[in-house]
mmCIF file of C-alpha atoms and ligand atoms in Angstrom:
data_model
loop_
_atom_site.group_PDB
_atom_site.id
_atom_site.type_symbol
_atom_site.label_atom_id
_atom_site.label_comp_id
_atom_site.label_asym_id
_atom_site.label_seq_id
_atom_site.Cartn_x
_atom_site.Cartn_y
_atom_site.Cartn_z
ATOM 1 C CA UNK A 1 -21.452 -9.935 -3.160
ATOM 2 C CA UNK A 2 -20.713 -9.308 0.495
ATOM 3 C CA UNK A 3 -21.289 -12.968 1.385
ATOM 4 C CA UNK A 4 -18.427 -14.148 -0.861
ATOM 5 C CA UNK A 5 -14.801 -14.495 0.093
ATOM 6 C CA UNK A 6 -12.323 -11.971 -1.406
ATOM 7 C CA UNK A 7 -10.958 -14.469 -3.918
ATOM 8 C CA UNK A 8 -14.487 -14.944 -5.260
ATOM 9 C CA UNK A 9 -15.683 -11.350 -5.527
ATOM 10 C CA UNK A 10 -12.268 -10.257 -6.816
ATOM 11 C CA UNK A 11 -12.313 -12.786 -9.673
ATOM 12 C CA UNK A 12 -15.634 -11.328 -10.823
ATOM 13 C CA UNK A 13 -14.832 -7.682 -9.995
ATOM 14 C CA UNK A 14 -17.961 -7.753 -7.776
ATOM 15 C CA UNK A 15 -19.915 -9.401 -10.579
ATOM 16 C CA UNK A 16 -20.944 -6.169 -12.262
ATOM 17 C CA UNK A 17 -22.583 -6.614 -15.665
ATOM 18 C CA UNK A 18 -23.072 -3.703 -18.062
ATOM 19 C CA UNK A 19 -26.852 -3.103 -17.992
ATOM 20 C CA UNK A 20 -27.132 -2.124 -21.680
ATOM 21 C CA UNK A 21 -24.862 -4.570 -23.492
ATOM 22 C CA UNK A 22 -24.839 -7.340 -20.823
ATOM 23 C CA UNK A 23 -21.043 -7.329 -21.143
ATOM 24 C CA UNK A 24 -19.266 -9.361 -18.436
ATOM 25 C CA UNK A 25 -16.493 -6.764 -18.442
ATOM 26 C CA UNK A 26 -18.034 -3.312 -18.084
ATOM 27 C CA UNK A 27 -16.918 -0.610 -20.541
ATOM 28 C CA UNK A 28 -14.334 2.047 -19.708
ATOM 29 C CA UNK A 29 -16.113 5.356 -19.167
ATOM 30 C CA UNK A 30 -13.965 8.052 -20.726
ATOM 31 C CA UNK A 31 -16.361 11.005 -20.835
ATOM 32 C CA UNK A 32 -15.187 14.082 -18.942
ATOM 33 C CA UNK A 33 -18.679 15.580 -18.811
ATOM 34 C CA UNK A 34 -22.306 14.464 -18.518
ATOM 35 C CA UNK A 35 -25.577 15.784 -19.918
ATOM 36 C CA UNK A 36 -27.877 17.753 -17.672
ATOM 37 C CA UNK A 37 -31.502 16.710 -17.422
ATOM 38 C CA UNK A 38 -34.018 18.884 -19.284
ATOM 39 C CA UNK A 39 -35.262 20.326 -16.012
ATOM 40 C CA UNK A 40 -31.731 21.491 -15.169
ATOM 41 C CA UNK A 41 -30.941 18.626 -12.725
ATOM 42 C CA UNK A 42 -28.088 16.099 -12.669
ATOM 43 C CA UNK A 43 -30.027 12.989 -11.611
ATOM 44 C CA UNK A 44 -27.286 10.608 -12.806
ATOM 45 C CA UNK A 45 -25.080 11.968 -10.030
ATOM 46 C CA UNK A 46 -22.419 12.652 -12.650
ATOM 47 C CA UNK A 47 -21.436 16.243 -13.409
ATOM 48 C CA UNK A 48 -17.766 16.487 -14.342
ATOM 49 C CA UNK A 49 -14.886 14.016 -14.659
ATOM 50 C CA UNK A 50 -12.636 15.619 -12.057
ATOM 51 C CA UNK A 51 -15.062 14.239 -9.470
ATOM 52 C CA UNK A 52 -17.277 11.720 -11.255
ATOM 53 C CA UNK A 53 -16.372 8.595 -13.184
ATOM 54 C CA UNK A 54 -18.153 5.263 -13.277
ATOM 55 C CA UNK A 55 -15.025 3.161 -13.968
ATOM 56 C CA UNK A 56 -13.322 4.836 -11.020
ATOM 57 C CA UNK A 57 -16.364 4.017 -8.864
ATOM 58 C CA UNK A 58 -16.184 0.355 -9.870
ATOM 59 C CA UNK A 59 -12.573 0.172 -8.691
ATOM 60 C CA UNK A 60 -13.557 1.945 -5.473
ATOM 61 C CA UNK A 61 -16.400 -0.465 -4.744
ATOM 62 C CA UNK A 62 -13.998 -3.424 -4.936
ATOM 63 C CA UNK A 63 -11.436 -1.785 -2.650
ATOM 64 C CA UNK A 64 -14.100 -0.725 -0.108
ATOM 65 C CA UNK A 65 -15.373 -4.309 -0.028
ATOM 66 C CA UNK A 66 -11.837 -5.684 0.419
ATOM 67 C CA UNK A 67 -11.148 -3.471 3.439
ATOM 68 C CA UNK A 68 -14.642 -3.684 4.909
ATOM 69 C CA UNK A 69 -14.915 0.120 4.693
ATOM 70 C CA UNK A 70 -17.851 2.475 4.293
ATOM 71 C CA UNK A 71 -16.352 3.966 1.121
ATOM 72 C CA UNK A 72 -13.157 4.100 -0.911
ATOM 73 C CA UNK A 73 -11.597 6.568 -3.298
ATOM 74 C CA UNK A 74 -8.875 6.041 -5.856
ATOM 75 C CA UNK A 75 -6.346 8.708 -6.693
ATOM 76 C CA UNK A 76 -3.538 9.330 -9.160
ATOM 77 C CA UNK A 77 -0.847 7.745 -6.969
ATOM 78 C CA UNK A 78 -0.157 6.367 -3.521
ATOM 79 C CA UNK A 79 1.617 9.620 -2.694
ATOM 80 C CA UNK A 80 -1.403 11.698 -3.720
ATOM 81 C CA UNK A 81 -3.589 9.485 -1.506
ATOM 82 C CA UNK A 82 -1.299 10.070 1.476
ATOM 83 C CA UNK A 83 -0.902 13.796 0.771
ATOM 84 C CA UNK A 84 -4.693 14.129 0.525
ATOM 85 C CA UNK A 85 -5.008 12.717 4.053
ATOM 86 C CA UNK A 86 -2.454 15.185 5.455
ATOM 87 C CA UNK A 87 -4.186 17.993 3.527
ATOM 88 C CA UNK A 88 -7.298 17.533 5.679
ATOM 89 C CA UNK A 89 -5.234 18.855 8.622
ATOM 90 C CA UNK A 90 -4.677 22.497 9.565
ATOM 91 C CA UNK A 91 -1.495 24.470 10.269
ATOM 92 C CA UNK A 92 -0.418 23.818 13.846
ATOM 93 C CA UNK A 93 -1.820 20.302 13.918
ATOM 94 C CA UNK A 94 0.542 17.678 15.302
ATOM 95 C CA UNK A 95 1.030 14.357 13.558
ATOM 96 C CA UNK A 96 2.962 11.236 14.520
ATOM 97 C CA UNK A 97 4.636 9.155 11.834
ATOM 98 C CA UNK A 98 6.967 6.142 11.916
ATOM 99 C CA UNK A 99 10.741 6.502 11.896
ATOM 100 C CA UNK A 100 10.772 3.607 9.412
ATOM 101 C CA UNK A 101 8.294 4.286 6.624
ATOM 102 C CA UNK A 102 7.960 4.758 2.874
ATOM 103 C CA UNK A 103 10.828 7.098 2.139
ATOM 104 C CA UNK A 104 9.176 9.558 -0.271
ATOM 105 C CA UNK A 105 6.312 10.163 2.159
ATOM 106 C CA UNK A 106 8.707 10.620 5.064
ATOM 107 C CA UNK A 107 10.534 13.259 2.995
ATOM 108 C CA UNK A 108 7.261 14.963 2.079
ATOM 109 C CA UNK A 109 6.232 15.171 5.726
ATOM 110 C CA UNK A 110 9.604 16.542 6.809
ATOM 111 C CA UNK A 111 9.660 19.200 4.061
ATOM 112 C CA UNK A 112 6.301 20.089 2.455
ATOM 113 C CA UNK A 113 4.249 18.910 5.421
ATOM 114 C CA UNK A 114 6.259 21.078 7.807
ATOM 115 C CA UNK A 115 6.171 24.000 5.336
ATOM 116 C CA UNK A 116 2.365 23.804 5.409
ATOM 117 C CA UNK A 117 2.390 24.107 9.174
ATOM 118 C CA UNK A 118 2.235 20.488 10.319
ATOM 119 C CA UNK A 119 4.248 19.574 13.345
ATOM 120 C CA UNK A 120 5.630 16.092 12.739
ATOM 121 C CA UNK A 121 7.125 13.715 15.289
ATOM 122 C CA UNK A 122 8.820 10.580 13.931
ATOM 123 C CA UNK A 123 8.711 7.721 16.430
ATOM 124 C CA UNK A 124 9.555 4.038 16.658
ATOM 125 C CA UNK A 125 6.050 2.912 15.655
ATOM 126 C CA UNK A 126 6.923 -0.720 16.409
ATOM 127 C CA UNK A 127 6.866 0.385 20.062
ATOM 128 C CA UNK A 128 3.320 1.287 21.145
ATOM 129 C CA UNK A 129 4.609 3.038 24.274
ATOM 130 C CA UNK A 130 6.786 5.324 22.105
ATOM 131 C CA UNK A 131 3.677 6.304 20.106
ATOM 132 C CA UNK A 132 1.736 6.852 23.343
ATOM 133 C CA UNK A 133 4.525 9.033 24.750
ATOM 134 C CA UNK A 134 4.537 11.203 21.607
ATOM 135 C CA UNK A 135 0.774 11.864 21.703
ATOM 136 C CA UNK A 136 -0.226 15.390 22.712
ATOM 137 C CA UNK A 137 -3.901 15.176 23.724
ATOM 138 C CA UNK A 138 -5.933 17.749 21.825
ATOM 139 C CA UNK A 139 -2.999 18.717 19.563
ATOM 140 C CA UNK A 140 -2.190 15.405 17.874
ATOM 141 C CA UNK A 141 -4.724 15.010 15.095
ATOM 142 C CA UNK A 142 -3.323 12.030 13.206
ATOM 143 C CA UNK A 143 -1.168 8.980 13.842
ATOM 144 C CA UNK A 144 0.196 7.580 10.573
ATOM 145 C CA UNK A 145 1.267 3.938 10.565
ATOM 146 C CA UNK A 146 2.839 1.675 7.981
ATOM 147 C CA UNK A 147 2.942 -2.036 8.747
ATOM 148 C CA UNK A 148 4.952 -4.005 7.747
ATOM 149 C CA UNK A 149 7.190 -0.945 7.322
ATOM 150 C CA UNK A 150 9.550 -0.238 4.469
ATOM 151 C CA UNK A 151 12.249 -1.559 4.213
ATOM 152 C CA UNK A 152 12.865 -3.169 7.627
ATOM 153 C CA UNK A 153 9.425 -4.836 7.877
ATOM 154 C CA UNK A 154 8.737 -3.811 11.454
ATOM 155 C CA UNK A 155 5.190 -4.365 12.685
ATOM 156 C CA UNK A 156 3.021 -1.758 14.395
ATOM 157 C CA UNK A 157 0.293 -2.980 16.736
ATOM 158 C CA UNK A 158 -2.663 -1.280 15.028
ATOM 159 C CA UNK A 159 -5.313 -2.223 17.620
ATOM 160 C CA UNK A 160 -3.185 -1.119 20.595
ATOM 161 C CA UNK A 161 -2.144 2.158 18.941
ATOM 162 C CA UNK A 162 -5.758 2.909 17.962
ATOM 163 C CA UNK A 163 -6.754 2.706 21.644
ATOM 164 C CA UNK A 164 -4.124 5.190 22.853
ATOM 165 C CA UNK A 165 -4.552 7.484 19.830
ATOM 166 C CA UNK A 166 -8.338 7.663 20.081
ATOM 167 C CA UNK A 167 -8.105 8.304 23.829
ATOM 168 C CA UNK A 168 -5.967 11.354 22.985
ATOM 169 C CA UNK A 169 -8.383 12.536 20.291
ATOM 170 C CA UNK A 170 -6.191 11.532 17.341
ATOM 171 C CA UNK A 171 -7.275 9.586 14.288
ATOM 172 C CA UNK A 172 -5.267 6.665 12.920
ATOM 173 C CA UNK A 173 -4.414 6.148 9.256
ATOM 174 C CA UNK A 174 -2.576 3.045 8.072
ATOM 175 C CA UNK A 175 -0.481 2.664 4.919
ATOM 176 C CA UNK A 176 -1.356 -0.990 4.348
ATOM 177 C CA UNK A 177 0.288 -1.279 0.927
ATOM 178 C CA UNK A 178 2.597 -4.149 1.842
ATOM 179 C CA UNK A 179 0.105 -6.032 4.017
ATOM 180 C CA UNK A 180 -2.582 -5.881 1.304
ATOM 181 C CA UNK A 181 -6.268 -6.085 2.330
ATOM 182 C CA UNK A 182 -5.969 -9.875 2.259
ATOM 183 C CA UNK A 183 -3.488 -10.162 5.137
ATOM 184 C CA UNK A 184 -4.472 -7.264 7.414
ATOM 185 C CA UNK A 185 -7.699 -5.259 7.692
ATOM 186 C CA UNK A 186 -6.813 -2.123 9.687
ATOM 187 C CA UNK A 187 -10.414 -0.840 9.846
ATOM 188 C CA UNK A 188 -11.456 -4.004 11.711
ATOM 189 C CA UNK A 189 -8.681 -3.204 14.183
ATOM 190 C CA UNK A 190 -10.155 0.255 14.777
ATOM 191 C CA UNK A 191 -8.198 2.406 12.305
ATOM 192 C CA UNK A 192 -10.050 5.334 10.728
ATOM 193 C CA UNK A 193 -8.458 5.362 7.280
ATOM 194 C CA UNK A 194 -6.507 2.846 5.209
ATOM 195 C CA UNK A 195 -4.202 3.957 2.426
ATOM 196 C CA UNK A 196 -2.808 1.833 -0.401
ATOM 197 C CA UNK A 197 -0.245 2.502 -3.063
ATOM 198 C CA UNK A 198 -2.491 0.652 -5.542
ATOM 199 C CA UNK A 199 0.526 0.838 -7.848
ATOM 200 C CA UNK A 200 1.830 -2.149 -5.919
ATOM 201 C CA UNK A 201 -0.130 -5.311 -4.994
ATOM 202 C CA UNK A 202 -3.644 -4.100 -5.842
ATOM 203 C CA UNK A 203 -2.761 -3.532 -9.502
ATOM 204 C CA UNK A 204 0.111 -5.996 -9.349
ATOM 205 C CA UNK A 205 1.520 -5.712 -12.861
ATOM 206 C CA UNK A 206 3.896 -2.729 -12.625
ATOM 207 C CA UNK A 207 1.904 -0.823 -15.247
ATOM 208 C CA UNK A 208 -0.286 1.602 -13.281
ATOM 209 C CA UNK A 209 0.500 4.362 -10.779
ATOM 210 C CA UNK A 210 -2.503 4.648 -8.457
ATOM 211 C CA UNK A 211 -3.480 5.237 -4.850
ATOM 212 C CA UNK A 212 -6.476 4.351 -2.720
ATOM 213 C CA UNK A 213 -8.060 5.493 0.536
ATOM 214 C CA UNK A 214 -10.721 3.619 2.469
ATOM 215 C CA UNK A 215 -12.699 5.098 5.358
ATOM 216 C CA UNK A 216 -14.316 3.358 8.310
ATOM 217 C CA UNK A 217 -17.206 5.822 8.209
ATOM 218 C CA UNK A 218 -18.617 8.633 6.124
ATOM 219 C CA UNK A 219 -17.763 11.698 8.180
ATOM 220 C CA UNK A 220 -16.471 15.272 7.822
ATOM 221 C CA UNK A 221 -12.933 14.070 7.107
ATOM 222 C CA UNK A 222 -14.202 11.896 4.258
ATOM 223 C CA UNK A 223 -16.194 14.820 2.824
ATOM 224 C CA UNK A 224 -13.047 16.922 3.077
ATOM 225 C CA UNK A 225 -11.035 14.212 1.284
ATOM 226 C CA UNK A 226 -13.592 14.133 -1.530
ATOM 227 C CA UNK A 227 -13.357 17.922 -1.920
ATOM 228 C CA UNK A 228 -9.553 17.774 -1.863
ATOM 229 C CA UNK A 229 -9.417 15.039 -4.529
ATOM 230 C CA UNK A 230 -11.801 16.945 -6.797
ATOM 231 C CA UNK A 231 -10.316 20.413 -6.337
ATOM 232 C CA UNK A 232 -6.682 19.284 -6.538
ATOM 233 C CA UNK A 233 -7.402 17.127 -9.578
ATOM 234 C CA UNK A 234 -6.157 13.955 -7.893
ATOM 235 C CA UNK A 235 -8.661 11.472 -9.357
ATOM 236 C CA UNK A 236 -7.340 8.360 -11.104
ATOM 237 C CA UNK A 237 -7.814 8.275 -14.886
ATOM 238 C CA UNK A 238 -10.432 5.854 -16.284
ATOM 239 C CA UNK A 239 -7.924 3.692 -18.189
ATOM 240 C CA UNK A 240 -5.821 3.279 -15.057
ATOM 241 C CA UNK A 241 -8.976 2.508 -13.063
ATOM 242 C CA UNK A 242 -9.851 -0.190 -15.601
ATOM 243 C CA UNK A 243 -6.360 -1.721 -15.418
ATOM 244 C CA UNK A 244 -6.580 -1.633 -11.631
ATOM 245 C CA UNK A 245 -9.906 -3.502 -11.735
ATOM 246 C CA UNK A 246 -8.375 -6.087 -14.058
ATOM 247 C CA UNK A 247 -5.307 -6.435 -11.857
ATOM 248 C CA UNK A 248 -7.395 -6.938 -8.723
ATOM 249 C CA UNK A 249 -9.207 -9.907 -10.276
ATOM 250 C CA UNK A 250 -6.111 -11.994 -9.465
ATOM 251 C CA UNK A 251 -5.031 -10.193 -6.272
ATOM 252 C CA UNK A 252 -5.756 -13.161 -4.016
ATOM 253 C CA UNK A 253 -3.872 -15.620 -6.237
ATOM 254 C CA UNK A 254 -0.885 -13.292 -6.606
ATOM 255 C CA UNK A 255 -0.619 -12.437 -2.915
ATOM 256 C CA UNK A 256 -0.921 -16.084 -1.810
ATOM 257 C CA UNK A 257 1.796 -17.085 -4.293
ATOM 258 C CA UNK A 258 4.093 -14.251 -3.197
ATOM 259 C CA UNK A 259 3.579 -15.048 0.514
ATOM 260 C CA UNK A 260 4.337 -18.745 0.020
ATOM 261 C CA UNK A 261 7.469 -18.055 -2.033
ATOM 262 C CA UNK A 262 8.705 -15.336 0.333
ATOM 263 C CA UNK A 263 8.378 -17.708 3.303
ATOM 264 C CA UNK A 264 10.272 -20.434 1.449
ATOM 265 C CA UNK A 265 13.003 -17.989 0.367
ATOM 266 C CA UNK A 266 13.570 -16.555 3.876
ATOM 267 C CA UNK A 267 13.911 -20.064 5.326
ATOM 268 C CA UNK A 268 16.654 -20.839 2.809
ATOM 269 C CA UNK A 269 18.293 -17.393 3.048
ATOM 270 C CA UNK A 270 18.511 -17.535 6.851
ATOM 271 C CA UNK A 271 20.932 -20.458 6.426
ATOM 272 C CA UNK A 272 22.920 -18.834 3.606
ATOM 273 C CA UNK A 273 26.633 -18.396 4.271
ATOM 274 C CA UNK A 274 26.709 -14.908 2.704
ATOM 275 C CA UNK A 275 23.612 -13.503 4.418
ATOM 276 C CA UNK A 276 24.093 -11.724 7.766
ATOM 277 C CA UNK A 277 20.379 -11.203 8.511
ATOM 278 C CA UNK A 278 16.972 -11.835 6.991
ATOM 279 C CA UNK A 279 14.199 -9.371 7.815
ATOM 280 C CA UNK A 280 10.717 -10.860 7.421
ATOM 281 C CA UNK A 281 7.790 -10.826 9.885
ATOM 282 C CA UNK A 282 7.012 -14.472 9.129
ATOM 283 C CA UNK A 283 10.289 -15.669 10.644
ATOM 284 C CA UNK A 284 10.300 -16.739 14.311
ATOM 285 C CA UNK A 285 13.552 -14.715 14.593
ATOM 286 C CA UNK A 286 11.657 -11.495 13.775
ATOM 287 C CA UNK A 287 11.344 -9.465 17.024
ATOM 288 C CA UNK A 288 7.586 -9.018 16.481
ATOM 289 C CA UNK A 289 6.757 -12.396 15.006
ATOM 290 C CA UNK A 290 4.022 -13.046 17.606
ATOM 291 C CA UNK A 291 2.345 -9.716 16.832
ATOM 292 C CA UNK A 292 2.636 -10.404 13.098
ATOM 293 C CA UNK A 293 0.945 -13.785 13.619
ATOM 294 C CA UNK A 294 -1.913 -12.115 15.494
ATOM 295 C CA UNK A 295 -2.353 -9.164 13.148
ATOM 296 C CA UNK A 296 -1.684 -10.737 9.749
ATOM 297 C CA UNK A 297 -3.932 -13.535 8.536
ATOM 298 C CA UNK A 298 -2.967 -16.048 5.900
ATOM 299 C CA UNK A 299 0.597 -14.905 5.302
ATOM 300 C CA UNK A 300 3.271 -12.327 5.991
ATOM 301 C CA UNK A 301 3.524 -10.717 2.580
ATOM 302 C CA UNK A 302 5.864 -10.871 -0.361
ATOM 303 C CA UNK A 303 8.378 -8.308 0.894
ATOM 304 C CA UNK A 304 11.630 -9.159 2.647
ATOM 305 C CA UNK A 305 15.082 -7.723 3.110
ATOM 306 C CA UNK A 306 18.485 -9.339 3.506
ATOM 307 C CA UNK A 307 21.702 -7.886 4.855
ATOM 308 C CA UNK A 308 24.763 -8.994 2.928
ATOM 309 C CA UNK A 309 27.526 -10.471 5.069
ATOM 310 C CA UNK A 310 30.158 -8.753 2.926
ATOM 311 C CA UNK A 311 28.700 -5.279 3.539
ATOM 312 C CA UNK A 312 27.574 -2.598 1.108
ATOM 313 C CA UNK A 313 29.903 -3.656 -1.763
ATOM 314 C CA UNK A 314 28.681 -7.230 -1.490
ATOM 315 C CA UNK A 315 25.054 -6.049 -1.473
ATOM 316 C CA UNK A 316 25.506 -3.912 -4.589
ATOM 317 C CA UNK A 317 27.528 -6.660 -6.320
ATOM 318 C CA UNK A 318 24.805 -9.200 -5.525
ATOM 319 C CA UNK A 319 22.138 -6.955 -7.067
ATOM 320 C CA UNK A 320 24.422 -6.503 -10.089
ATOM 321 C CA UNK A 321 24.805 -10.284 -10.578
ATOM 322 C CA UNK A 322 21.159 -11.422 -10.554
ATOM 323 C CA UNK A 323 19.759 -12.464 -13.915
ATOM 324 C CA UNK A 324 16.174 -13.469 -13.130
ATOM 325 C CA UNK A 325 15.379 -10.894 -10.427
ATOM 326 C CA UNK A 326 15.008 -7.412 -11.891
ATOM 327 C CA UNK A 327 17.077 -4.579 -10.416
ATOM 328 C CA UNK A 328 14.410 -1.942 -9.845
ATOM 329 C CA UNK A 329 12.572 0.031 -7.226
ATOM 330 C CA UNK A 330 8.850 -0.543 -6.504
ATOM 331 C CA UNK A 331 7.172 -3.732 -5.320
ATOM 332 C CA UNK A 332 4.092 -5.906 -5.468
ATOM 333 C CA UNK A 333 4.249 -6.862 -9.140
ATOM 334 C CA UNK A 334 4.159 -10.335 -10.663
ATOM 335 C CA UNK A 335 7.874 -10.055 -11.460
ATOM 336 C CA UNK A 336 10.412 -10.266 -8.628
ATOM 337 C CA UNK A 337 12.474 -7.149 -7.947
ATOM 338 C CA UNK A 338 15.693 -6.592 -6.041
ATOM 339 C CA UNK A 339 16.920 -3.230 -4.853
ATOM 340 C CA UNK A 340 19.876 -1.813 -2.960
ATOM 341 C CA UNK A 341 17.551 0.333 -0.902
ATOM 342 C CA UNK A 342 20.009 2.824 0.629
ATOM 343 C CA UNK A 343 20.964 3.937 -2.889
ATOM 344 C CA UNK A 344 17.452 5.245 -3.537
ATOM 345 C CA UNK A 345 16.656 6.516 -0.040
ATOM 346 C CA UNK A 346 19.789 8.674 0.242
ATOM 347 C CA UNK A 347 21.143 10.631 3.207
ATOM 348 C CA UNK A 348 19.341 10.409 6.542
ATOM 349 C CA UNK A 349 17.710 7.085 5.742
ATOM 350 C CA UNK A 350 17.383 4.526 8.561
ATOM 351 C CA UNK A 351 18.103 1.822 5.950
ATOM 352 C CA UNK A 352 21.391 -0.044 6.584
ATOM 353 C CA UNK A 353 23.844 0.252 3.629
ATOM 354 C CA UNK A 354 24.231 -3.529 3.335
ATOM 355 C CA UNK A 355 20.468 -4.089 2.850
ATOM 356 C CA UNK A 356 18.846 -5.539 -0.252
ATOM 357 C CA UNK A 357 15.060 -5.222 -0.495
ATOM 358 C CA UNK A 358 13.301 -8.045 -2.310
ATOM 359 C CA UNK A 359 9.797 -7.987 -3.750
ATOM 360 C CA UNK A 360 8.818 -11.578 -4.435
ATOM 361 C CA UNK A 361 6.686 -12.117 -7.518
ATOM 362 C CA UNK A 362 4.902 -15.195 -8.779
ATOM 363 C CA UNK A 363 7.766 -16.954 -10.572
ATOM 364 C CA UNK A 364 8.872 -20.468 -9.590
ATOM 365 C CA UNK A 365 10.480 -20.273 -6.145
ATOM 366 C CA UNK A 366 13.356 -22.635 -6.993
ATOM 367 C CA UNK A 367 14.298 -20.452 -9.962
ATOM 368 C CA UNK A 368 14.171 -17.378 -7.735
ATOM 369 C CA UNK A 369 16.352 -18.977 -5.068
ATOM 370 C CA UNK A 370 18.897 -20.379 -7.524
ATOM 371 C CA UNK A 371 19.405 -16.955 -9.104
ATOM 372 C CA UNK A 372 19.783 -15.234 -5.725
ATOM 373 C CA UNK A 373 22.064 -17.955 -4.380
ATOM 374 C CA UNK A 374 24.364 -17.669 -7.395
ATOM 375 C CA UNK A 375 24.414 -13.872 -7.130
ATOM 376 C CA UNK A 376 25.216 -13.982 -3.378
ATOM 377 C CA UNK A 377 27.974 -16.519 -3.989
ATOM 378 C CA UNK A 378 29.475 -14.370 -6.707
ATOM 379 C CA UNK A 379 28.874 -16.941 -9.431
ATOM 380 C CA UNK A 380 26.111 -15.098 -11.285
HETATM 381 C C1 PLP B 1 4.982 2.887 -3.420
HETATM 382 C C2 PLP B 1 4.540 3.206 -2.053
HETATM 383 C C3 PLP B 1 3.926 4.430 -1.765
HETATM 384 C C4 PLP B 1 3.717 5.501 -2.811
HETATM 385 O O1 PLP B 1 2.900 5.064 -3.859
HETATM 386 P P1 PLP B 1 3.023 5.683 -5.336
HETATM 387 O O2 PLP B 1 1.901 5.069 -6.082
HETATM 388 O O3 PLP B 1 4.385 5.340 -5.845
HETATM 389 O O4 PLP B 1 2.870 7.174 -5.190
HETATM 390 C C5 PLP B 1 3.493 4.647 -0.463
HETATM 391 N N1 PLP B 1 3.667 3.720 0.504
HETATM 392 C C6 PLP B 1 4.255 2.543 0.257
HETATM 393 C C7 PLP B 1 4.406 1.548 1.354
HETATM 394 C C8 PLP B 1 4.715 2.244 -1.022
HETATM 395 O O5 PLP B 1 5.317 1.068 -1.259
#
């Protein structure tokens, strides 16, 4: 289905039909083991469920197609996908990661990653020259990017960073969870690996924890990632893989709706009397709006943050007053979520205390704005 647009091949989950039953929706393969051939071979390619599952492969084929990659793998969570990538490195290897990034992964790098011998430098990844300055040719093995970055929605210039990183012998991996494969395709910009918290937009219904990795080419690192997933038991379960496939059927529709509503909301919020700042790459006031326009196609995502004019108390009170928006962490689901982000990130976070992170779902945008407006005004 490579000639079709994402919206088309997503709707049909690549058009796969079950060869035996002719079912339009293929069955969920739950078997943990597979029969050997009589001559002691495993011609099916399936041996044991910790490495082999057909439902998992169907999800992977869709994600590989979305990112234009050579192959994809799905794992038990976004965190396990990211940790698998760092597990391909050796003690003493140097990695560069953004100062502003998904908080749980930043914590993992600074604690477990360092404990396993990684040397980690956190840089302002919105500044390509800061990444270039942190590179240690021969020692830096990986540059990790997240764009737009949580929860300030800064943009990293993937193509420019790939050039300096590759020149220094480092690979580039991009957490593209918030961009989704519809708005940014990091592999086309030269990145080596793309990571998704499939928990978020790919599944889109807040009912599956899953992660995904996509590689530009089948190489030693990819073989190492496959061994790590199998030996560490990180594969996604078949039911979750099925739900992920079902969720992805509407990915294009959901992401387009979220992008359109987010853009409408930020335009209104920028003029709001009780909002000090609106952080969203689609706004001309965003410091990297031009880069976002060049790097993101068809929208700027469904994630935005606002800073409450009345400070931290006003931010927390606003989150307490919403009725339609749900007060919860996570993002990328069909229901809109609001979160006082500093409360979950804790000490050492670069997140300002007056910041509310908003994940825009697919509800009616006027309803979403009215609820937020009332909560900001204190009339919720
Ligand atoms: C949620 C998230 C993760 C982690 O994914 P899990 O599935 O929760 O483990 C990583 N990166 C980003 C940007 C996320 O939003």
